[in-house]
Amino acid sequence: MPGQRKRKREAARRAAADPGPAGRWEVVFETQDEAEWRAYARRVRDWRETADPSTLRLDTLCGRSVQPTTYRLSRFVPDGDRP
């Protein structure tokens, strides 16, 4: 794809210039059942009103024939906050 290498270099340069806050992503919920995931995601949308949405990450890990699709909710935990 034309320009892809240049875009990757620019993205890496931006990431190096601003590394963002130090911390880690902690998995809160994970399932392989899409219906269960949708129900949980609805509850999370209601919960977002009291939580900072920038600290939540919704992931869909695409599966293949030997590995099913996995749905995951993670929250960002700054380095100073240890559970």
mmCIF file of N, CA, C and O in Angstrom:
data_model
loop_
_atom_site.group_PDB
_atom_site.id
_atom_site.type_symbol
_atom_site.label_atom_id
_atom_site.label_comp_id
_atom_site.label_asym_id
_atom_site.label_seq_id
_atom_site.Cartn_x
_atom_site.Cartn_y
_atom_site.Cartn_z
ATOM 1 N N MET A 1 0.850 -1.160 0.000
ATOM 2 C CA MET A 1 0.000 0.000 0.000
ATOM 3 C C MET A 1 0.906 1.237 0.000
ATOM 4 O O MET A 1 1.781 1.362 0.860
ATOM 5 N N PRO A 2 0.702 2.168 -0.902
ATOM 6 C CA PRO A 2 1.559 3.346 -1.000
ATOM 7 C C PRO A 2 1.500 4.208 0.259
ATOM 8 O O PRO A 2 0.433 4.480 0.792
ATOM 9 N N GLY A 3 2.664 4.627 0.725
ATOM 10 C CA GLY A 3 2.745 5.518 1.874
ATOM 11 C C GLY A 3 2.649 4.848 3.226
ATOM 12 O O GLY A 3 2.747 5.506 4.256
ATOM 13 N N GLN A 4 2.456 3.556 3.268
ATOM 14 C CA GLN A 4 2.283 2.874 4.548
ATOM 15 C C GLN A 4 3.547 2.962 5.404
ATOM 16 O O GLN A 4 3.463 3.183 6.606
ATOM 17 N N ARG A 5 4.707 2.789 4.801
ATOM 18 C CA ARG A 5 5.957 2.840 5.552
ATOM 19 C C ARG A 5 6.138 4.221 6.183
ATOM 20 O O ARG A 5 6.527 4.337 7.341
ATOM 21 N N LYS A 6 5.817 5.263 5.423
ATOM 22 C CA LYS A 6 5.950 6.627 5.931
ATOM 23 C C LYS A 6 4.991 6.855 7.105
ATOM 24 O O LYS A 6 5.365 7.445 8.120
ATOM 25 N N ARG A 7 3.741 6.376 6.993
ATOM 26 C CA ARG A 7 2.781 6.534 8.084
ATOM 27 C C ARG A 7 3.247 5.805 9.334
ATOM 28 O O ARG A 7 3.086 6.307 10.445
ATOM 29 N N LYS A 8 3.829 4.615 9.178
ATOM 30 C CA LYS A 8 4.319 3.871 10.341
ATOM 31 C C LYS A 8 5.457 4.618 11.024
ATOM 32 O O LYS A 8 5.535 4.679 12.246
ATOM 33 N N ARG A 9 6.372 5.191 10.231
ATOM 34 C CA ARG A 9 7.489 5.950 10.807
ATOM 35 C C ARG A 9 6.974 7.174 11.550
ATOM 36 O O ARG A 9 7.435 7.478 12.646
ATOM 37 N N GLU A 10 5.991 7.876 10.952
ATOM 38 C CA GLU A 10 5.434 9.056 11.606
ATOM 39 C C GLU A 10 4.715 8.689 12.903
ATOM 40 O O GLU A 10 4.827 9.389 13.905
ATOM 41 N N ALA A 11 3.994 7.583 12.907
ATOM 42 C CA ALA A 11 3.299 7.134 14.118
ATOM 43 C C ALA A 11 4.306 6.767 15.202
ATOM 44 O O ALA A 11 4.115 7.102 16.380
ATOM 45 N N ALA A 12 5.390 6.100 14.827
ATOM 46 C CA ALA A 12 6.426 5.740 15.798
ATOM 47 C C ALA A 12 7.098 6.991 16.355
ATOM 48 O O ALA A 12 7.383 7.069 17.555
ATOM 49 N N ARG A 13 7.316 7.979 15.509
ATOM 50 C CA ARG A 13 7.935 9.233 15.948
ATOM 51 C C ARG A 13 7.027 9.956 16.932
ATOM 52 O O ARG A 13 7.477 10.455 17.972
ATOM 53 N N ARG A 14 5.717 10.004 16.649
ATOM 54 C CA ARG A 14 4.769 10.655 17.563
ATOM 55 C C ARG A 14 4.702 9.917 18.899
ATOM 56 O O ARG A 14 4.651 10.539 19.952
ATOM 57 N N ALA A 15 4.715 8.601 18.855
ATOM 58 C CA ALA A 15 4.650 7.812 20.089
ATOM 59 C C ALA A 15 5.898 8.028 20.934
ATOM 60 O O ALA A 15 5.828 8.081 22.166
ATOM 61 N N ALA A 16 7.056 8.150 20.297
ATOM 62 C CA ALA A 16 8.305 8.372 21.031
ATOM 63 C C ALA A 16 8.335 9.773 21.640
ATOM 64 O O ALA A 16 8.870 9.971 22.732
ATOM 65 N N ALA A 17 7.750 10.745 20.958
ATOM 66 C CA ALA A 17 7.745 12.118 21.450
ATOM 67 C C ALA A 17 6.815 12.286 22.652
ATOM 68 O O ALA A 17 7.105 13.040 23.570
ATOM 69 N N ASP A 18 5.689 11.586 22.657
ATOM 70 C CA ASP A 18 4.717 11.692 23.748
ATOM 71 C C ASP A 18 4.336 10.280 24.211
ATOM 72 O O ASP A 18 3.361 9.712 23.733
ATOM 73 N N PRO A 19 5.091 9.698 25.153
ATOM 74 C CA PRO A 19 4.807 8.326 25.563
ATOM 75 C C PRO A 19 3.505 8.168 26.343
ATOM 76 O O PRO A 19 3.013 7.069 26.506
ATOM 77 N N GLY A 20 2.930 9.276 26.829
ATOM 78 C CA GLY A 20 1.681 9.187 27.584
ATOM 79 C C GLY A 20 1.942 8.801 29.029
ATOM 80 O O GLY A 20 3.082 8.686 29.463
ATOM 81 N N PRO A 21 0.891 8.594 29.785
ATOM 82 C CA PRO A 21 1.066 8.272 31.196
ATOM 83 C C PRO A 21 1.617 6.863 31.390
ATOM 84 O O PRO A 21 1.356 5.961 30.605
ATOM 85 N N ALA A 22 2.402 6.695 32.448
ATOM 86 C CA ALA A 22 2.969 5.385 32.759
ATOM 87 C C ALA A 22 1.920 4.545 33.486
ATOM 88 O O ALA A 22 1.214 5.026 34.364
ATOM 89 N N GLY A 23 1.807 3.298 33.102
ATOM 90 C CA GLY A 23 0.850 2.405 33.727
ATOM 91 C C GLY A 23 0.668 1.147 32.906
ATOM 92 O O GLY A 23 1.481 0.831 32.039
ATOM 93 N N ARG A 24 -0.423 0.433 33.198
ATOM 94 C CA ARG A 24 -0.687 -0.829 32.495
ATOM 95 C C ARG A 24 -2.195 -0.974 32.303
ATOM 96 O O ARG A 24 -2.990 -0.318 32.969
ATOM 97 N N TRP A 25 -2.568 -1.837 31.352
ATOM 98 C CA TRP A 25 -3.977 -2.154 31.123
ATOM 99 C C TRP A 25 -4.300 -3.437 31.875
ATOM 100 O O TRP A 25 -3.646 -4.454 31.693
ATOM 101 N N GLU A 26 -5.309 -3.397 32.721
ATOM 102 C CA GLU A 26 -5.731 -4.543 33.528
ATOM 103 C C GLU A 26 -7.047 -5.073 32.972
ATOM 104 O O GLU A 26 -8.007 -4.321 32.804
ATOM 105 N N VAL A 27 -7.101 -6.373 32.683
ATOM 106 C CA VAL A 27 -8.324 -6.977 32.137
ATOM 107 C C VAL A 27 -9.369 -7.068 33.245
ATOM 108 O O VAL A 27 -9.119 -7.600 34.318
ATOM 109 N N VAL A 28 -10.550 -6.516 32.960
ATOM 110 C CA VAL A 28 -11.662 -6.522 33.914
ATOM 111 C C VAL A 28 -12.646 -7.639 33.578
ATOM 112 O O VAL A 28 -13.166 -8.308 34.460
ATOM 113 N N PHE A 29 -12.884 -7.829 32.279
ATOM 114 C CA PHE A 29 -13.875 -8.811 31.837
ATOM 115 C C PHE A 29 -13.419 -9.401 30.510
ATOM 116 O O PHE A 29 -12.941 -8.682 29.640
ATOM 117 N N GLU A 30 -13.575 -10.726 30.365
ATOM 118 C CA GLU A 30 -13.207 -11.396 29.119
ATOM 119 C C GLU A 30 -14.138 -12.578 28.899
ATOM 120 O O GLU A 30 -14.429 -13.331 29.826
ATOM 121 N N THR A 31 -14.629 -12.715 27.659
ATOM 122 C CA THR A 31 -15.533 -13.815 27.327
ATOM 123 C C THR A 31 -15.403 -14.159 25.845
ATOM 124 O O THR A 31 -14.873 -13.372 25.069
ATOM 125 N N GLN A 32 -15.919 -15.331 25.490
ATOM 126 C CA GLN A 32 -15.982 -15.731 24.090
ATOM 127 C C GLN A 32 -17.424 -15.784 23.596
ATOM 128 O O GLN A 32 -17.677 -16.114 22.453
ATOM 129 N N ASP A 33 -18.349 -15.409 24.478
ATOM 130 C CA ASP A 33 -19.782 -15.395 24.148
ATOM 131 C C ASP A 33 -20.194 -13.972 23.777
ATOM 132 O O ASP A 33 -20.181 -13.067 24.615
ATOM 133 N N GLU A 34 -20.568 -13.763 22.516
ATOM 134 C CA GLU A 34 -20.895 -12.418 22.041
ATOM 135 C C GLU A 34 -22.109 -11.830 22.745
ATOM 136 O O GLU A 34 -22.151 -10.645 23.060
ATOM 137 N N ALA A 35 -23.124 -12.648 23.020
ATOM 138 C CA ALA A 35 -24.332 -12.160 23.692
ATOM 139 C C ALA A 35 -23.994 -11.676 25.110
ATOM 140 O O ALA A 35 -24.474 -10.619 25.546
ATOM 141 N N GLU A 36 -23.175 -12.431 25.802
ATOM 142 C CA GLU A 36 -22.752 -12.037 27.145
ATOM 143 C C GLU A 36 -21.946 -10.735 27.074
ATOM 144 O O GLU A 36 -22.093 -9.847 27.909
ATOM 145 N N TRP A 37 -21.092 -10.623 26.057
ATOM 146 C CA TRP A 37 -20.282 -9.418 25.863
ATOM 147 C C TRP A 37 -21.169 -8.196 25.619
ATOM 148 O O TRP A 37 -20.958 -7.136 26.200
ATOM 149 N N ARG A 38 -22.194 -8.349 24.767
ATOM 150 C CA ARG A 38 -23.088 -7.225 24.470
ATOM 151 C C ARG A 38 -23.845 -6.777 25.726
ATOM 152 O O ARG A 38 -24.001 -5.585 25.971
ATOM 153 N N ALA A 39 -24.302 -7.724 26.533
ATOM 154 C CA ALA A 39 -25.001 -7.386 27.774
ATOM 155 C C ALA A 39 -24.060 -6.643 28.728
ATOM 156 O O ALA A 39 -24.443 -5.638 29.344
ATOM 157 N N TYR A 40 -22.831 -7.108 28.839
ATOM 158 C CA TYR A 40 -21.860 -6.456 29.715
ATOM 159 C C TYR A 40 -21.511 -5.066 29.183
ATOM 160 O O TYR A 40 -21.390 -4.109 29.955
ATOM 161 N N ALA A 41 -21.363 -4.941 27.859
ATOM 162 C CA ALA A 41 -21.037 -3.648 27.249
ATOM 163 C C ALA A 41 -22.149 -2.628 27.509
ATOM 164 O O ALA A 41 -21.875 -1.450 27.727
ATOM 165 N N ARG A 42 -23.407 -3.072 27.510
ATOM 166 C CA ARG A 42 -24.514 -2.173 27.837
ATOM 167 C C ARG A 42 -24.386 -1.640 29.266
ATOM 168 O O ARG A 42 -24.588 -0.458 29.524
ATOM 169 N N ARG A 43 -24.041 -2.531 30.185
ATOM 170 C CA ARG A 43 -23.855 -2.100 31.574
ATOM 171 C C ARG A 43 -22.679 -1.138 31.687
ATOM 172 O O ARG A 43 -22.724 -0.181 32.456
ATOM 173 N N VAL A 44 -21.620 -1.383 30.916
ATOM 174 C CA VAL A 44 -20.448 -0.498 30.941
ATOM 175 C C VAL A 44 -20.816 0.887 30.430
ATOM 176 O O VAL A 44 -20.377 1.895 30.976
ATOM 177 N N ARG A 45 -21.631 0.952 29.385
ATOM 178 C CA ARG A 45 -22.048 2.262 28.866
ATOM 179 C C ARG A 45 -22.780 3.057 29.944
ATOM 180 O O ARG A 45 -22.597 4.263 30.071
ATOM 181 N N ASP A 46 -23.611 2.402 30.737
ATOM 182 C CA ASP A 46 -24.296 3.086 31.832
ATOM 183 C C ASP A 46 -23.298 3.489 32.911
ATOM 184 O O ASP A 46 -23.407 4.553 33.505
ATOM 185 N N TRP A 47 -22.314 2.633 33.150
ATOM 186 C CA TRP A 47 -21.318 2.862 34.181
ATOM 187 C C TRP A 47 -20.354 3.979 33.786
ATOM 188 O O TRP A 47 -19.811 4.667 34.642
ATOM 189 N N ARG A 48 -20.159 4.200 32.495
ATOM 190 C CA ARG A 48 -19.216 5.211 32.021
ATOM 191 C C ARG A 48 -19.552 6.607 32.515
ATOM 192 O O ARG A 48 -18.691 7.465 32.582
ATOM 193 N N GLU A 49 -20.806 6.835 32.851
ATOM 194 C CA GLU A 49 -21.175 8.152 33.343
ATOM 195 C C GLU A 49 -20.458 8.481 34.644
ATOM 196 O O GLU A 49 -20.205 9.639 34.935
ATOM 197 N N THR A 50 -20.114 7.466 35.425
ATOM 198 C CA THR A 50 -19.416 7.705 36.684
ATOM 199 C C THR A 50 -17.914 7.453 36.564
ATOM 200 O O THR A 50 -17.161 7.832 37.444
ATOM 201 N N ALA A 51 -17.458 6.814 35.502
ATOM 202 C CA ALA A 51 -16.037 6.523 35.304
ATOM 203 C C ALA A 51 -15.499 7.338 34.132
ATOM 204 O O ALA A 51 -16.245 7.755 33.254
ATOM 205 N N ASP A 52 -14.203 7.544 34.106
ATOM 206 C CA ASP A 52 -13.563 8.272 33.008
ATOM 207 C C ASP A 52 -13.448 7.347 31.802
ATOM 208 O O ASP A 52 -12.751 6.337 31.870
ATOM 209 N N PRO A 53 -14.124 7.659 30.686
ATOM 210 C CA PRO A 53 -14.102 6.769 29.518
ATOM 211 C C PRO A 53 -12.714 6.576 28.928
ATOM 212 O O PRO A 53 -12.456 5.567 28.287
ATOM 213 N N SER A 54 -11.801 7.516 29.148
ATOM 214 C CA SER A 54 -10.459 7.369 28.583
ATOM 215 C C SER A 54 -9.647 6.286 29.302
ATOM 216 O O SER A 54 -8.604 5.880 28.809
ATOM 217 N N THR A 55 -10.129 5.812 30.444
ATOM 218 C CA THR A 55 -9.418 4.754 31.167
ATOM 219 C C THR A 55 -9.964 3.366 30.833
ATOM 220 O O THR A 55 -9.500 2.378 31.393
ATOM 221 N N LEU A 56 -10.954 3.293 29.933
ATOM 222 C CA LEU A 56 -11.542 2.008 29.550
ATOM 223 C C LEU A 56 -11.179 1.675 28.108
ATOM 224 O O LEU A 56 -11.103 2.549 27.257
ATOM 225 N N ARG A 57 -10.963 0.392 27.844
ATOM 226 C CA ARG A 57 -10.653 -0.056 26.486
ATOM 227 C C ARG A 57 -11.455 -1.313 26.198
ATOM 228 O O ARG A 57 -11.421 -2.280 26.952
ATOM 229 N N LEU A 58 -12.201 -1.292 25.095
ATOM 230 C CA LEU A 58 -12.991 -2.438 24.655
ATOM 231 C C LEU A 58 -12.266 -3.074 23.478
ATOM 232 O O LEU A 58 -12.020 -2.416 22.477
ATOM 233 N N ASP A 59 -11.901 -4.350 23.596
ATOM 234 C CA ASP A 59 -11.156 -5.047 22.554
ATOM 235 C C ASP A 59 -11.956 -6.233 22.029
ATOM 236 O O ASP A 59 -12.646 -6.909 22.786
ATOM 237 N N THR A 60 -11.826 -6.481 20.743
ATOM 238 C CA THR A 60 -12.335 -7.692 20.115
ATOM 239 C C THR A 60 -11.135 -8.373 19.479
ATOM 240 O O THR A 60 -10.563 -7.861 18.522
ATOM 241 N N LEU A 61 -10.728 -9.498 20.031
ATOM 242 C CA LEU A 61 -9.585 -10.239 19.512
ATOM 243 C C LEU A 61 -10.127 -11.252 18.510
ATOM 244 O O LEU A 61 -10.786 -12.218 18.880
ATOM 245 N N CYS A 62 -9.891 -10.986 17.245
ATOM 246 C CA CYS A 62 -10.463 -11.811 16.179
ATOM 247 C C CYS A 62 -9.896 -13.219 16.202
ATOM 248 O O CYS A 62 -8.692 -13.413 16.311
ATOM 249 N N GLY A 63 -10.783 -14.169 16.098
ATOM 250 C CA GLY A 63 -10.388 -15.559 16.140
ATOM 251 C C GLY A 63 -10.176 -16.152 14.759
ATOM 252 O O GLY A 63 -10.460 -15.539 13.732
ATOM 253 N N ARG A 64 -9.667 -17.333 14.748
ATOM 254 C CA ARG A 64 -9.475 -18.104 13.529
ATOM 255 C C ARG A 64 -10.146 -19.462 13.757
ATOM 256 O O ARG A 64 -10.819 -19.672 14.747
ATOM 257 N N SER A 65 -9.913 -20.384 12.870
ATOM 258 C CA SER A 65 -10.583 -21.680 12.984
ATOM 259 C C SER A 65 -10.171 -22.436 14.252
ATOM 260 O O SER A 65 -10.972 -23.162 14.820
ATOM 261 N N VAL A 66 -8.947 -22.267 14.716
ATOM 262 C CA VAL A 66 -8.499 -22.996 15.908
ATOM 263 C C VAL A 66 -8.636 -22.167 17.180
ATOM 264 O O VAL A 66 -8.533 -22.698 18.275
ATOM 265 N N GLN A 67 -8.858 -20.862 17.036
ATOM 266 C CA GLN A 67 -8.940 -19.985 18.197
ATOM 267 C C GLN A 67 -10.189 -19.109 18.063
ATOM 268 O O GLN A 67 -10.289 -18.313 17.136
ATOM 269 N N PRO A 68 -11.156 -19.229 18.979
ATOM 270 C CA PRO A 68 -12.392 -18.455 18.858
ATOM 271 C C PRO A 68 -12.171 -16.971 19.146
ATOM 272 O O PRO A 68 -11.193 -16.572 19.778
ATOM 273 N N THR A 69 -13.104 -16.137 18.689
ATOM 274 C CA THR A 69 -13.059 -14.704 18.943
ATOM 275 C C THR A 69 -13.249 -14.453 20.428
ATOM 276 O O THR A 69 -14.085 -15.068 21.079
ATOM 277 N N THR A 70 -12.450 -13.533 20.964
ATOM 278 C CA THR A 70 -12.516 -13.191 22.378
ATOM 279 C C THR A 70 -12.848 -11.716 22.513
ATOM 280 O O THR A 70 -12.322 -10.883 21.780
ATOM 281 N N TYR A 71 -13.717 -11.399 23.455
ATOM 282 C CA TYR A 71 -14.136 -10.023 23.731
ATOM 283 C C TYR A 71 -13.596 -9.653 25.107
ATOM 284 O O TYR A 71 -13.707 -10.424 26.052
ATOM 285 N N ARG A 72 -13.023 -8.427 25.220
ATOM 286 C CA ARG A 72 -12.330 -8.070 26.453
ATOM 287 C C ARG A 72 -12.566 -6.604 26.811
ATOM 288 O O ARG A 72 -12.583 -5.742 25.955
ATOM 289 N N LEU A 73 -12.728 -6.345 28.116
ATOM 290 C CA LEU A 73 -12.788 -4.991 28.650
ATOM 291 C C LEU A 73 -11.591 -4.830 29.575
ATOM 292 O O LEU A 73 -11.357 -5.662 30.457
ATOM 293 N N SER A 74 -10.824 -3.753 29.350
ATOM 294 C CA SER A 74 -9.660 -3.474 30.191
ATOM 295 C C SER A 74 -9.773 -2.059 30.727
ATOM 296 O O SER A 74 -10.416 -1.206 30.135
ATOM 297 N N ARG A 75 -9.121 -1.818 31.863
ATOM 298 C CA ARG A 75 -9.057 -0.459 32.401
ATOM 299 C C ARG A 75 -7.599 -0.097 32.629
ATOM 300 O O ARG A 75 -6.766 -0.965 32.925
ATOM 301 N N PHE A 76 -7.284 1.176 32.465
ATOM 302 C CA PHE A 76 -5.914 1.652 32.626
ATOM 303 C C PHE A 76 -5.647 1.891 34.096
ATOM 304 O O PHE A 76 -6.418 2.568 34.783
ATOM 305 N N VAL A 77 -4.545 1.336 34.601
ATOM 306 C CA VAL A 77 -4.140 1.513 35.989
ATOM 307 C C VAL A 77 -2.794 2.228 35.981
ATOM 308 O O VAL A 77 -1.811 1.679 35.497
ATOM 309 N N PRO A 78 -2.736 3.470 36.492
ATOM 310 C CA PRO A 78 -1.467 4.182 36.556
ATOM 311 C C PRO A 78 -0.472 3.448 37.443
ATOM 312 O O PRO A 78 -0.860 2.672 38.323
ATOM 313 N N ASP A 79 0.820 3.665 37.233
ATOM 314 C CA ASP A 79 1.859 2.958 37.990
ATOM 315 C C ASP A 79 1.726 3.120 39.490
ATOM 316 O O ASP A 79 2.023 2.211 40.242
ATOM 317 N N GLY A 80 1.246 4.251 39.978
ATOM 318 C CA GLY A 80 1.121 4.471 41.410
ATOM 319 C C GLY A 80 0.018 3.651 42.055
ATOM 320 O O GLY A 80 0.037 3.431 43.262
ATOM 321 N N ASP A 81 -0.967 3.200 41.299
ATOM 322 C CA ASP A 81 -2.110 2.439 41.843
ATOM 323 C C ASP A 81 -1.851 0.945 41.720
ATOM 324 O O ASP A 81 -1.925 0.386 40.645
ATOM 325 N N ARG A 82 -1.574 0.309 42.795
ATOM 326 C CA ARG A 82 -1.405 -1.153 42.809
ATOM 327 C C ARG A 82 -2.602 -1.756 43.508
ATOM 328 O O ARG A 82 -2.995 -1.289 44.582
ATOM 329 N N PRO A 83 -3.202 -2.806 42.931
ATOM 330 C CA PRO A 83 -4.385 -3.421 43.567
ATOM 331 C C PRO A 83 -4.044 -4.128 44.850
ATOM 332 O O PRO A 83 -2.981 -4.489 45.158
#
